Coordinates of C-alpha atoms in Angstrom, one line a residue:
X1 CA 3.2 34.3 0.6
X2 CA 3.1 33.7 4.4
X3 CA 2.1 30.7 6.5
X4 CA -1.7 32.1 7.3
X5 CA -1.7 33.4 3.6
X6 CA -0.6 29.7 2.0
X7 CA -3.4 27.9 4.2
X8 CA -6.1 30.4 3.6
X9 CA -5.7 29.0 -0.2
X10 CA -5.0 25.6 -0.1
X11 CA -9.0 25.8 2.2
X12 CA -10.2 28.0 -0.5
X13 CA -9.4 25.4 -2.9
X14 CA -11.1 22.8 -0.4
X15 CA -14.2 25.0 -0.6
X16 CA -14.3 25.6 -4.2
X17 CA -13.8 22.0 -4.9
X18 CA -17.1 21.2 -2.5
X19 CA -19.1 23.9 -4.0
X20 CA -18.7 21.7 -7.3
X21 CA -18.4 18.4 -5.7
X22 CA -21.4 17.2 -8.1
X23 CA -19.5 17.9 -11.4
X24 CA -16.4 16.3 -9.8
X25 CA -17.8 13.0 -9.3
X26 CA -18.8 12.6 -12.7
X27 CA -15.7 13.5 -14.0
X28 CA -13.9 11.6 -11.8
X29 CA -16.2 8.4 -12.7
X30 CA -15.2 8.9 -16.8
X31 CA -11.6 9.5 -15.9
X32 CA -11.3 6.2 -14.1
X33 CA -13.1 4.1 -16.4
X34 CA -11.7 5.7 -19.5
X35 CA -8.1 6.1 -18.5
X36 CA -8.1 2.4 -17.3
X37 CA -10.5 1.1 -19.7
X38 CA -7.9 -1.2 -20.9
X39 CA -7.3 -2.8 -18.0
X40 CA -11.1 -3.8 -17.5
X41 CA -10.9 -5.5 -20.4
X42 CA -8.2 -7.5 -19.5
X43 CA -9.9 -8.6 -16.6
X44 CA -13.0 -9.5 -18.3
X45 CA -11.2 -11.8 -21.1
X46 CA -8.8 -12.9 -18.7
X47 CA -6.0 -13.7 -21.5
X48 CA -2.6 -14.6 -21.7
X49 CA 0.4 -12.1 -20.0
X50 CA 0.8 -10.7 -23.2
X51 CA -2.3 -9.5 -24.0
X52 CA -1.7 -8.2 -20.0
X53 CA 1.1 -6.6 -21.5
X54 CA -0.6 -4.7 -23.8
X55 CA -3.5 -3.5 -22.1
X56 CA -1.4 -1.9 -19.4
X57 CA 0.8 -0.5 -21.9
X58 CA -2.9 1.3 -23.5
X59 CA -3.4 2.5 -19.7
X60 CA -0.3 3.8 -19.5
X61 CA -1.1 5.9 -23.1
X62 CA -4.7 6.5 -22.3
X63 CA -3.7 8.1 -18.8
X64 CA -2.3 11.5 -20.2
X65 CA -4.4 12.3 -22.6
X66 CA -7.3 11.9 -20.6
X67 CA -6.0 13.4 -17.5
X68 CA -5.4 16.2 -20.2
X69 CA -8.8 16.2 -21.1
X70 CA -10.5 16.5 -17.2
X71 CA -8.1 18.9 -16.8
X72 CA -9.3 21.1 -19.5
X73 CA -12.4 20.4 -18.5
X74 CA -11.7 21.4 -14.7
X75 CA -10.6 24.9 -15.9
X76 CA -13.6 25.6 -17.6
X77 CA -15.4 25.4 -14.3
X78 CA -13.3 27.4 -13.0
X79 CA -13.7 30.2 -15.9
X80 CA -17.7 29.6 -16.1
X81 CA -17.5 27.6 -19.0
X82 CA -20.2 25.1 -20.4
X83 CA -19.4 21.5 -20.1
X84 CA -20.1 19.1 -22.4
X85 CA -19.0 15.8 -24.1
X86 CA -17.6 17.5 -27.6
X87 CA -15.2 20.1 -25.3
X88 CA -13.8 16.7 -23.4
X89 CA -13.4 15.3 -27.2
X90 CA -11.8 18.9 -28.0
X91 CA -9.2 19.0 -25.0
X92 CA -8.5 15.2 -25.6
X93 CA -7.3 16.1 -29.3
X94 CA -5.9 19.4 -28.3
X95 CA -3.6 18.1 -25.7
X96 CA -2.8 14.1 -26.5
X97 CA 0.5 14.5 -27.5
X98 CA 1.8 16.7 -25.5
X99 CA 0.3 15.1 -22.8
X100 CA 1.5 11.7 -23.4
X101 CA 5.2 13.4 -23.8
X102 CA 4.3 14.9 -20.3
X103 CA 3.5 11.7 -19.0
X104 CA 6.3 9.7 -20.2
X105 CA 9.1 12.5 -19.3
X106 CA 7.4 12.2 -15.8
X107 CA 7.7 8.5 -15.5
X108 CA 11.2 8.4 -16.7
X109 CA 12.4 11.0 -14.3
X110 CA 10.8 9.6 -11.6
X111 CA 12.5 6.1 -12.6
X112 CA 16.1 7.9 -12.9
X113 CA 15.8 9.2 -9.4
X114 CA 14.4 6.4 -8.0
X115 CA 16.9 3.8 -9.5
X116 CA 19.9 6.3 -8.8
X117 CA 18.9 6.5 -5.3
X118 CA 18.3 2.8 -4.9
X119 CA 22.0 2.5 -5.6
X120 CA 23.4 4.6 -3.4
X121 CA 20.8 4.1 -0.2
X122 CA 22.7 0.6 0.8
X123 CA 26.1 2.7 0.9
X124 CA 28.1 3.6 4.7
X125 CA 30.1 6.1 2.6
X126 CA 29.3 9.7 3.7
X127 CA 29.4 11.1 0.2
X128 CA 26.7 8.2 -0.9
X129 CA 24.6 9.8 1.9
X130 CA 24.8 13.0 0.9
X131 CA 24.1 11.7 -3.3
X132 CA 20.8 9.6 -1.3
X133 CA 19.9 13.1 0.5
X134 CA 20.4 14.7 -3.1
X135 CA 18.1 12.5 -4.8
X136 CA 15.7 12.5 -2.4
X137 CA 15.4 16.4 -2.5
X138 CA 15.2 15.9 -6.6
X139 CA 12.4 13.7 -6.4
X140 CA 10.4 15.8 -4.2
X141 CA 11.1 18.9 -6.5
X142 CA 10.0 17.1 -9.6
X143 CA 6.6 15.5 -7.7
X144 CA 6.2 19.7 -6.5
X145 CA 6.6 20.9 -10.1
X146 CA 4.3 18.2 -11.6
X147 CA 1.6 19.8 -9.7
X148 CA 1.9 22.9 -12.2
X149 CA 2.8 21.1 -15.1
X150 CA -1.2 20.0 -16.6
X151 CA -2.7 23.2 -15.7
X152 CA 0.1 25.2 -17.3
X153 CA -0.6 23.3 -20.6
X154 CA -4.2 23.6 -20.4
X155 CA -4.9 27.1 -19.3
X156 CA -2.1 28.6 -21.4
X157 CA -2.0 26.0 -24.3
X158 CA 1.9 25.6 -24.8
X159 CA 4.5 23.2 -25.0
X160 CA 5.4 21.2 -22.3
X161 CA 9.1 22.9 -22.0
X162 CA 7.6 25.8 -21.3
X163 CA 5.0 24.4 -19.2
X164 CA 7.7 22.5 -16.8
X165 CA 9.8 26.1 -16.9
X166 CA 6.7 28.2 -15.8
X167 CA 5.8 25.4 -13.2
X168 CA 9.8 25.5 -11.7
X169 CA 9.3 29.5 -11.3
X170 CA 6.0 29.3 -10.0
X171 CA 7.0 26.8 -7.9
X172 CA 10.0 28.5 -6.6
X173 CA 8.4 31.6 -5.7
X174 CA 5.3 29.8 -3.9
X175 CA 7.1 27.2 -2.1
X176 CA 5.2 27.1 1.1
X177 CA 2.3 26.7 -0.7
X178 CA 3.1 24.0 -3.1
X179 CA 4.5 21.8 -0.4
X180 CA 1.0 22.5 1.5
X181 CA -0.8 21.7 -1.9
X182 CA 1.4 18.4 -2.2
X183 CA 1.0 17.6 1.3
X184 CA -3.2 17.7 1.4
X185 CA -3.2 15.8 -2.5
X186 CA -0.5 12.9 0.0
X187 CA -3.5 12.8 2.3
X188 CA -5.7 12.6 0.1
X189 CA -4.1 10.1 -2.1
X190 CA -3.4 8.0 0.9
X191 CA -7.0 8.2 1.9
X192 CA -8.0 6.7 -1.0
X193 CA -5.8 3.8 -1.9
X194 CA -6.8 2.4 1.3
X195 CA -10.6 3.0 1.0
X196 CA -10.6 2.7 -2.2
X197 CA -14.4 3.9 -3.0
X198 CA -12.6 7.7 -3.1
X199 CA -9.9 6.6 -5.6
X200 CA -13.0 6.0 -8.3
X201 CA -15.6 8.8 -7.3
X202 CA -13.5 11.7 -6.5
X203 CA -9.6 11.3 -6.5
X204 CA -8.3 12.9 -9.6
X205 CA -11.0 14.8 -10.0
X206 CA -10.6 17.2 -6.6
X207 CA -6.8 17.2 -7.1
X208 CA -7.0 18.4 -10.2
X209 CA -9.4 21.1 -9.3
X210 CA -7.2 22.2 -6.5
X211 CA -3.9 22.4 -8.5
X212 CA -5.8 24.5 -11.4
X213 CA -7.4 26.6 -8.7
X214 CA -4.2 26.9 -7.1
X215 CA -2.6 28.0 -9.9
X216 CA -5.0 30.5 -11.1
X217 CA -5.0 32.5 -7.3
X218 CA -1.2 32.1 -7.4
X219 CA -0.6 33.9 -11.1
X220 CA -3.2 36.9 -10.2
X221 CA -1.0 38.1 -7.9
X222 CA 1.7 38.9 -10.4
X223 CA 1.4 42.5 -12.3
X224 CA 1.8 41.9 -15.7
X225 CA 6.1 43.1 -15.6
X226 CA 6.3 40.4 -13.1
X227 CA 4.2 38.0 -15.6
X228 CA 6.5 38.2 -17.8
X229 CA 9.1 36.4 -16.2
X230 CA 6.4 33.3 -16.3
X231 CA 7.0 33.9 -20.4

């Protein structure tokens, strides 16, 4: 997929994702306050660091399974589908394991890279340069493939081994678009941690929409022999 090709989707996605703006807001809204539900609390009862402790570590195990959910949701718009409370109850139970395994093998690789290359960055030596260079690349591989990695489970309902392997091929054959796809979600992102308003009413929600969009346009242009390399 060409330059003019990649950027044609990545505004299609932008387009799609305005057309349902509405819908995206509200799901945005329950993903915030339900993923970080625990940490209101904390802040409302103010208690000790322990009970701190505890609450983030809920946030932490609340934030797959309902990113799971939205995201299961957020395909059924895109396939037509009704929307309703018992489907986000549905997807939650469908995909909470998985999705917290997703989650936490996320995290930790993202913590291996980052504390491998936070040992080698202070190093003169050329071959710690090259390791720093190396992890960097890693890092921006894994944040490429994550971008696959939800709507795989939820459209195609597997395991999350096959979902990373499907993502890493899809990823590999559409690179110009992923690293368009992760660049706008950067902007995006960085838009609203500093405005912060965006980060509750819309954030997850229209990335979300864009990655399963994305991923959708990008498998229909396989025939099935080529599909099954995606298997």
């Amino acid at each position: 997929m060409g330059v003019s090709q990649s950027a044609k989707l990545i505004l299609n996605a932008l387009k799609k994702t305005w057309d349902h703006i509405t819908v995206l807001v509200v799901l945005n809204l329950v993903w915030f306050f339900l993923a970080f539900s625990p940490m209101f609390i904390d802040s409302l009862i103010k208690g000790p660091d322990v009970i701190n402790l505890v609450c983030t570590i809920l946030a932490l195990l609340l934030l797959g399974p309902v990113s799971a959910a939205m995201h299961y949701l957020i395909h059924r718009i895109l396939t037509n589908e009704e929307l309703s409370v018992e489907e986000f109850i549905k997807g939650l139970k469908r995909f909470f394991w998985r999705s917290e395994l997703l989650v936490l093998l996320g995290l930790a690789a993202l913590l291996i890279i980052v504390f491998n290359f936070s040992h080698t960055a202070n190093h003169e030596a050329v071959y710690m340069r090259i390791l720093n260079g190396i992890w960097l690349y890693m890092a921006l591989l894994w944040v490429l493939l994550l971008q696959y990695a939800f709507p795989f489970l939820v459209q195609q309902d597997i395991n999350i081994f096959l979902a990373l392997k499907r993502s890493a091929m899809l990823l590999f054959d559409n690179l110009l678009v992923s690293l368009m796809l992760l660049l706008l979600g950067g902007f995006l992102t960085f838009i609203s941690v500093m405005l912060v308003i965006p980060l509750i009413i819309l954030w997850f929600a229209m990335i979300s929409f864009m990655q399963n969009y994305v991923t959708v346009e990008l498998l229909q242009k396989y025939s099935n022999d080529h599909s099954k390399d995606l298997d």
